[in-house]
């Protein structure tokens, strides 16, 4: 198997004409990025700890005995921040998805792939969980390469088995929580307590575990490069004003290493520290400073060595870049060591690098913002006006009206109710715009169980004097404990009236 050293060799002398993780002969260049160090890496570590706490805590939080977040695709039941969404609410769900997508597009236009580096679960688990464990077990880049190339020995076997067990266990934990987000933690714990009766669920758990294990053990950055659709959209979403992790080529070029001998011939170094003493004390570090005609990039490849997708950011924004910021930290460390200002690789837009301009609020951002605002307003209105009890009232099909022995006119109705709340709702019906009587058919149970549907058939009986034309719009009030929930309307059919 090829290694990250091969990836660097393949990058040298080429310009974005191949994928860094595939070697010239078509094999996988298996990457062993150097462990990043620096301000941004520390910040990302802190953020990911918070992120993981939220991820592993959410399935345990309940509202009214229901999970705070559940996305049960199989039963088509979705609970988002305590609100139950039913198939009837799918238009709200659709608008929410649309809003989310527009938000992602707008966000990407302005801030590039900041989501990938800071909040994508794949990056968080890969770089902040599994990669850290790998550094802990196998060591940093050099030790990992050494381990890979050494023949099978006791040490290698022990490290490989330890890593395998730890990776598998963490994949198993992630799979459990993934399932908890789908079916709720209560159900999952119930299944685990009775494994013999729930072999199907346990098989699903093992499948999920195997998928996660495969992704984090072997597939890794390929998930971002080959599979993720968001990454592939970057080409159409980013523009020259988007903020991305970028190399300042204006400042960095022409790049190049200067040999010790060449620098030594100059005898003097221009850096402030050395200038005062008249001679350079550390030629190795100060080589770039000693050559004023050269750009700031000393072609040290430190930014490439830490890159988890194996690319050279100096070749410009690339599909593989997940904006993890590792190259920023690596280059900042080099710049500091050669007494140059940091930020040769930094968050910047192409325009700001070329022209020194700040991000402008261009027409595309304005248009996206306007669409986003409209969608958000619509979404909030729909959620706020969403009722806990859905009611659909229809006259029973195939029937007109019945004249009762006492002369009253009766129509038969079907009332379908959907209770979207976590409690049973007892209800009563009342005629709002006519005098008459409502008589349920059969047991006429006037309660809708929590998260359930109910069907009720009932007659509406009106005095003959109430029916002044062959068709009348009836208004019926739906009440819970005397409190009106909503008014529903339906046609009432009677005999033709001749004046
Ligand atoms: S180029 Fe830099 S930001 Fe992009 S993936 Fe590589 S190390 Fe991360
Ligand atoms: S780390 Fe900085 S100086 Fe070194 S090659 Fe990358 S951009 Fe150039």
PDB file of N, CA, C and O and ligand atoms in Angstrom, residues 44 117 244-246 302-314 316 318 320-328 345 347, ligand 1:
ATOM      1  N   UNK A  44     -10.481  23.922  17.398  1.00  0.00           N
ATOM      2  CA  UNK A  44     -11.333  22.865  16.824  1.00  0.00           C
ATOM      3  C   UNK A  44     -11.498  21.714  17.812  1.00  0.00           C
ATOM      4  O   UNK A  44     -12.558  21.122  17.905  1.00  0.00           O
ATOM      5  N   UNK A 117     -15.075  21.680   7.899  1.00  0.00           N
ATOM      6  CA  UNK A 117     -13.951  21.647   8.828  1.00  0.00           C
ATOM      7  C   UNK A 117     -14.358  21.648  10.284  1.00  0.00           C
ATOM      8  O   UNK A 117     -13.685  21.068  11.131  1.00  0.00           O
ATOM      9  N   UNK A 244     -12.327  31.048   2.019  1.00  0.00           N
ATOM     10  CA  UNK A 244     -11.865  29.654   2.055  1.00  0.00           C
ATOM     11  C   UNK A 244     -10.475  29.615   2.705  1.00  0.00           C
ATOM     12  O   UNK A 244      -9.869  30.649   2.936  1.00  0.00           O
ATOM     13  N   UNK A 245     -10.013  28.403   2.988  1.00  0.00           N
ATOM     14  CA  UNK A 245      -8.620  28.279   3.429  1.00  0.00           C
ATOM     15  C   UNK A 245      -7.774  28.465   2.171  1.00  0.00           C
ATOM     16  O   UNK A 245      -7.918  27.710   1.207  1.00  0.00           O
ATOM     17  N   UNK A 246      -6.957  29.499   2.161  1.00  0.00           N
ATOM     18  CA  UNK A 246      -6.255  29.843   0.914  1.00  0.00           C
ATOM     19  C   UNK A 246      -4.795  30.201   1.167  1.00  0.00           C
ATOM     20  O   UNK A 246      -4.430  30.702   2.241  1.00  0.00           O
ATOM     21  N   UNK A 302       5.351  21.611   4.745  1.00  0.00           N
ATOM     22  CA  UNK A 302       4.724  21.363   6.051  1.00  0.00           C
ATOM     23  C   UNK A 302       3.200  21.379   5.922  1.00  0.00           C
ATOM     24  O   UNK A 302       2.499  20.597   6.570  1.00  0.00           O
ATOM     25  N   UNK A 303       2.687  22.263   5.055  1.00  0.00           N
ATOM     26  CA  UNK A 303       1.236  22.358   4.877  1.00  0.00           C
ATOM     27  C   UNK A 303       0.678  21.103   4.217  1.00  0.00           C
ATOM     28  O   UNK A 303      -0.453  20.702   4.479  1.00  0.00           O
ATOM     29  N   UNK A 304       1.470  20.460   3.376  1.00  0.00           N
ATOM     30  CA  UNK A 304       1.009  19.237   2.698  1.00  0.00           C
ATOM     31  C   UNK A 304       1.077  18.055   3.667  1.00  0.00           C
ATOM     32  O   UNK A 304       0.197  17.194   3.669  1.00  0.00           O
ATOM     33  N   UNK A 305       2.130  18.036   4.507  1.00  0.00           N
ATOM     34  CA  UNK A 305       2.322  16.890   5.408  1.00  0.00           C
ATOM     35  C   UNK A 305       1.184  16.742   6.409  1.00  0.00           C
ATOM     36  O   UNK A 305       0.889  15.646   6.851  1.00  0.00           O
ATOM     37  N   UNK A 306       0.550  17.852   6.783  1.00  0.00           N
ATOM     38  CA  UNK A 306      -0.534  17.750   7.784  1.00  0.00           C
ATOM     39  C   UNK A 306      -1.905  17.550   7.133  1.00  0.00           C
ATOM     40  O   UNK A 306      -2.888  17.296   7.828  1.00  0.00           O
ATOM     41  N   UNK A 307      -1.964  17.669   5.806  1.00  0.00           N
ATOM     42  CA  UNK A 307      -3.278  17.673   5.149  1.00  0.00           C
ATOM     43  C   UNK A 307      -3.921  16.288   5.166  1.00  0.00           C
ATOM     44  O   UNK A 307      -3.362  15.335   4.628  1.00  0.00           O
ATOM     45  N   UNK A 308      -5.113  16.157   5.757  1.00  0.00           N
ATOM     46  CA  UNK A 308      -5.749  14.831   5.833  1.00  0.00           C
ATOM     47  C   UNK A 308      -6.272  14.337   4.496  1.00  0.00           C
ATOM     48  O   UNK A 308      -6.641  13.176   4.368  1.00  0.00           O
ATOM     49  N   UNK A 309      -6.331  15.248   3.475  1.00  0.00           N
ATOM     50  CA  UNK A 309      -6.773  14.768   2.162  1.00  0.00           C
ATOM     51  C   UNK A 309      -5.606  14.758   1.176  1.00  0.00           C
ATOM     52  O   UNK A 309      -5.803  14.505  -0.013  1.00  0.00           O
ATOM     53  N   UNK A 310      -4.423  15.071   1.656  1.00  0.00           N
ATOM     54  CA  UNK A 310      -3.212  14.911   0.863  1.00  0.00           C
ATOM     55  C   UNK A 310      -2.996  15.929  -0.243  1.00  0.00           C
ATOM     56  O   UNK A 310      -2.259  15.658  -1.189  1.00  0.00           O
ATOM     57  N   UNK A 311      -3.617  17.092  -0.139  1.00  0.00           N
ATOM     58  CA  UNK A 311      -3.456  18.063  -1.234  1.00  0.00           C
ATOM     59  C   UNK A 311      -2.462  19.161  -0.866  1.00  0.00           C
ATOM     60  O   UNK A 311      -2.103  19.315   0.298  1.00  0.00           O
ATOM     61  N   UNK A 312      -2.080  19.901  -1.878  1.00  0.00           N
ATOM     62  CA  UNK A 312      -1.185  21.032  -1.694  1.00  0.00           C
ATOM     63  C   UNK A 312      -2.034  22.294  -1.871  1.00  0.00           C
ATOM     64  O   UNK A 312      -2.449  22.623  -2.988  1.00  0.00           O
ATOM     65  N   UNK A 313      -2.296  22.983  -0.769  1.00  0.00           N
ATOM     66  CA  UNK A 313      -3.199  24.142  -0.812  1.00  0.00           C
ATOM     67  C   UNK A 313      -2.622  25.257  -1.687  1.00  0.00           C
ATOM     68  O   UNK A 313      -3.344  26.138  -2.158  1.00  0.00           O
ATOM     69  N   UNK A 314      -1.329  25.206  -1.949  1.00  0.00           N
ATOM     70  CA  UNK A 314      -0.710  26.245  -2.788  1.00  0.00           C
ATOM     71  C   UNK A 314      -1.166  26.139  -4.237  1.00  0.00           C
ATOM     72  O   UNK A 314      -0.949  27.046  -5.030  1.00  0.00           O
ATOM     73  N   UNK A 316      -4.184  26.176  -5.022  1.00  0.00           N
ATOM     74  CA  UNK A 316      -5.492  26.846  -5.066  1.00  0.00           C
ATOM     75  C   UNK A 316      -6.583  26.011  -4.429  1.00  0.00           C
ATOM     76  O   UNK A 316      -6.333  24.902  -3.948  1.00  0.00           O
ATOM     77  N   UNK A 318      -9.354  23.509  -3.850  1.00  0.00           N
ATOM     78  CA  UNK A 318      -9.587  22.217  -4.505  1.00  0.00           C
ATOM     79  C   UNK A 318     -10.746  21.479  -3.876  1.00  0.00           C
ATOM     80  O   UNK A 318     -11.045  21.664  -2.693  1.00  0.00           O
ATOM     81  N   UNK A 320     -10.978  18.572  -2.862  1.00  0.00           N
ATOM     82  CA  UNK A 320     -10.626  17.704  -1.727  1.00  0.00           C
ATOM     83  C   UNK A 320     -10.494  18.475  -0.413  1.00  0.00           C
ATOM     84  O   UNK A 320     -10.541  17.878   0.658  1.00  0.00           O
ATOM     85  N   UNK A 321     -10.309  19.780  -0.474  1.00  0.00           N
ATOM     86  CA  UNK A 321     -10.043  20.550   0.748  1.00  0.00           C
ATOM     87  C   UNK A 321     -11.288  20.630   1.619  1.00  0.00           C
ATOM     88  O   UNK A 321     -12.319  21.150   1.201  1.00  0.00           O
ATOM     89  N   UNK A 322     -11.184  20.104   2.858  1.00  0.00           N
ATOM     90  CA  UNK A 322     -12.331  20.141   3.760  1.00  0.00           C
ATOM     91  C   UNK A 322     -12.227  21.308   4.751  1.00  0.00           C
ATOM     92  O   UNK A 322     -12.923  21.352   5.751  1.00  0.00           O
ATOM     93  N   UNK A 323     -11.352  22.240   4.460  1.00  0.00           N
ATOM     94  CA  UNK A 323     -11.187  23.437   5.300  1.00  0.00           C
ATOM     95  C   UNK A 323     -10.919  23.092   6.762  1.00  0.00           C
ATOM     96  O   UNK A 323     -11.484  23.698   7.670  1.00  0.00           O
ATOM     97  N   UNK A 324     -10.047  22.101   6.962  1.00  0.00           N
ATOM     98  CA  UNK A 324      -9.794  21.657   8.342  1.00  0.00           C
ATOM     99  C   UNK A 324      -8.841  22.589   9.082  1.00  0.00           C
ATOM    100  O   UNK A 324      -8.648  22.442  10.281  1.00  0.00           O
ATOM    101  N   UNK A 325      -8.189  23.478   8.378  1.00  0.00           N
ATOM    102  CA  UNK A 325      -7.278  24.504   8.929  1.00  0.00           C
ATOM    103  C   UNK A 325      -5.916  23.961   9.394  1.00  0.00           C
ATOM    104  O   UNK A 325      -5.112  24.717   9.926  1.00  0.00           O
ATOM    105  N   UNK A 326      -5.673  22.658   9.203  1.00  0.00           N
ATOM    106  CA  UNK A 326      -4.389  22.093   9.654  1.00  0.00           C
ATOM    107  C   UNK A 326      -3.218  22.781   8.946  1.00  0.00           C
ATOM    108  O   UNK A 326      -2.174  23.037   9.555  1.00  0.00           O
ATOM    109  N   UNK A 327      -3.400  23.099   7.649  1.00  0.00           N
ATOM    110  CA  UNK A 327      -2.302  23.721   6.899  1.00  0.00           C
ATOM    111  C   UNK A 327      -2.062  25.155   7.387  1.00  0.00           C
ATOM    112  O   UNK A 327      -0.934  25.651   7.308  1.00  0.00           O
ATOM    113  N   UNK A 328      -3.112  25.811   7.893  1.00  0.00           N
ATOM    114  CA  UNK A 328      -2.914  27.178   8.428  1.00  0.00           C
ATOM    115  C   UNK A 328      -1.979  27.108   9.631  1.00  0.00           C
ATOM    116  O   UNK A 328      -0.989  27.838   9.721  1.00  0.00           O
ATOM    117  N   UNK A 345      -0.867  31.040   4.759  1.00  0.00           N
ATOM    118  CA  UNK A 345      -2.068  30.251   4.469  1.00  0.00           C
ATOM    119  C   UNK A 345      -3.081  30.680   5.525  1.00  0.00           C
ATOM    120  O   UNK A 345      -2.770  30.680   6.716  1.00  0.00           O
ATOM    121  N   UNK A 347      -7.612  31.952   6.270  1.00  0.00           N
ATOM    122  CA  UNK A 347      -8.971  32.132   5.750  1.00  0.00           C
ATOM    123  C   UNK A 347      -8.966  33.419   4.932  1.00  0.00           C
ATOM    124  O   UNK A 347      -8.668  34.502   5.465  1.00  0.00           O
TER     125      UNK A 347
HETATM  126  S1  LIG B   1      -5.676  21.998   2.295  1.00  0.00           S
HETATM  127 FE1  LIG B   1      -5.512  22.662   4.416  1.00  0.00          FE
HETATM  128  S2  LIG B   1      -7.599  23.073   5.051  1.00  0.00           S
HETATM  129 FE2  LIG B   1      -7.699  21.908   3.151  1.00  0.00          FE
HETATM  130  S3  LIG B   1      -7.923  19.800   3.848  1.00  0.00           S
HETATM  131 FE3  LIG B   1      -5.743  20.151   3.524  1.00  0.00          FE
HETATM  132  S4  LIG B   1      -4.972  20.786   5.513  1.00  0.00           S
HETATM  133 FE4  LIG B   1      -7.188  20.941   5.606  1.00  0.00          FE
END
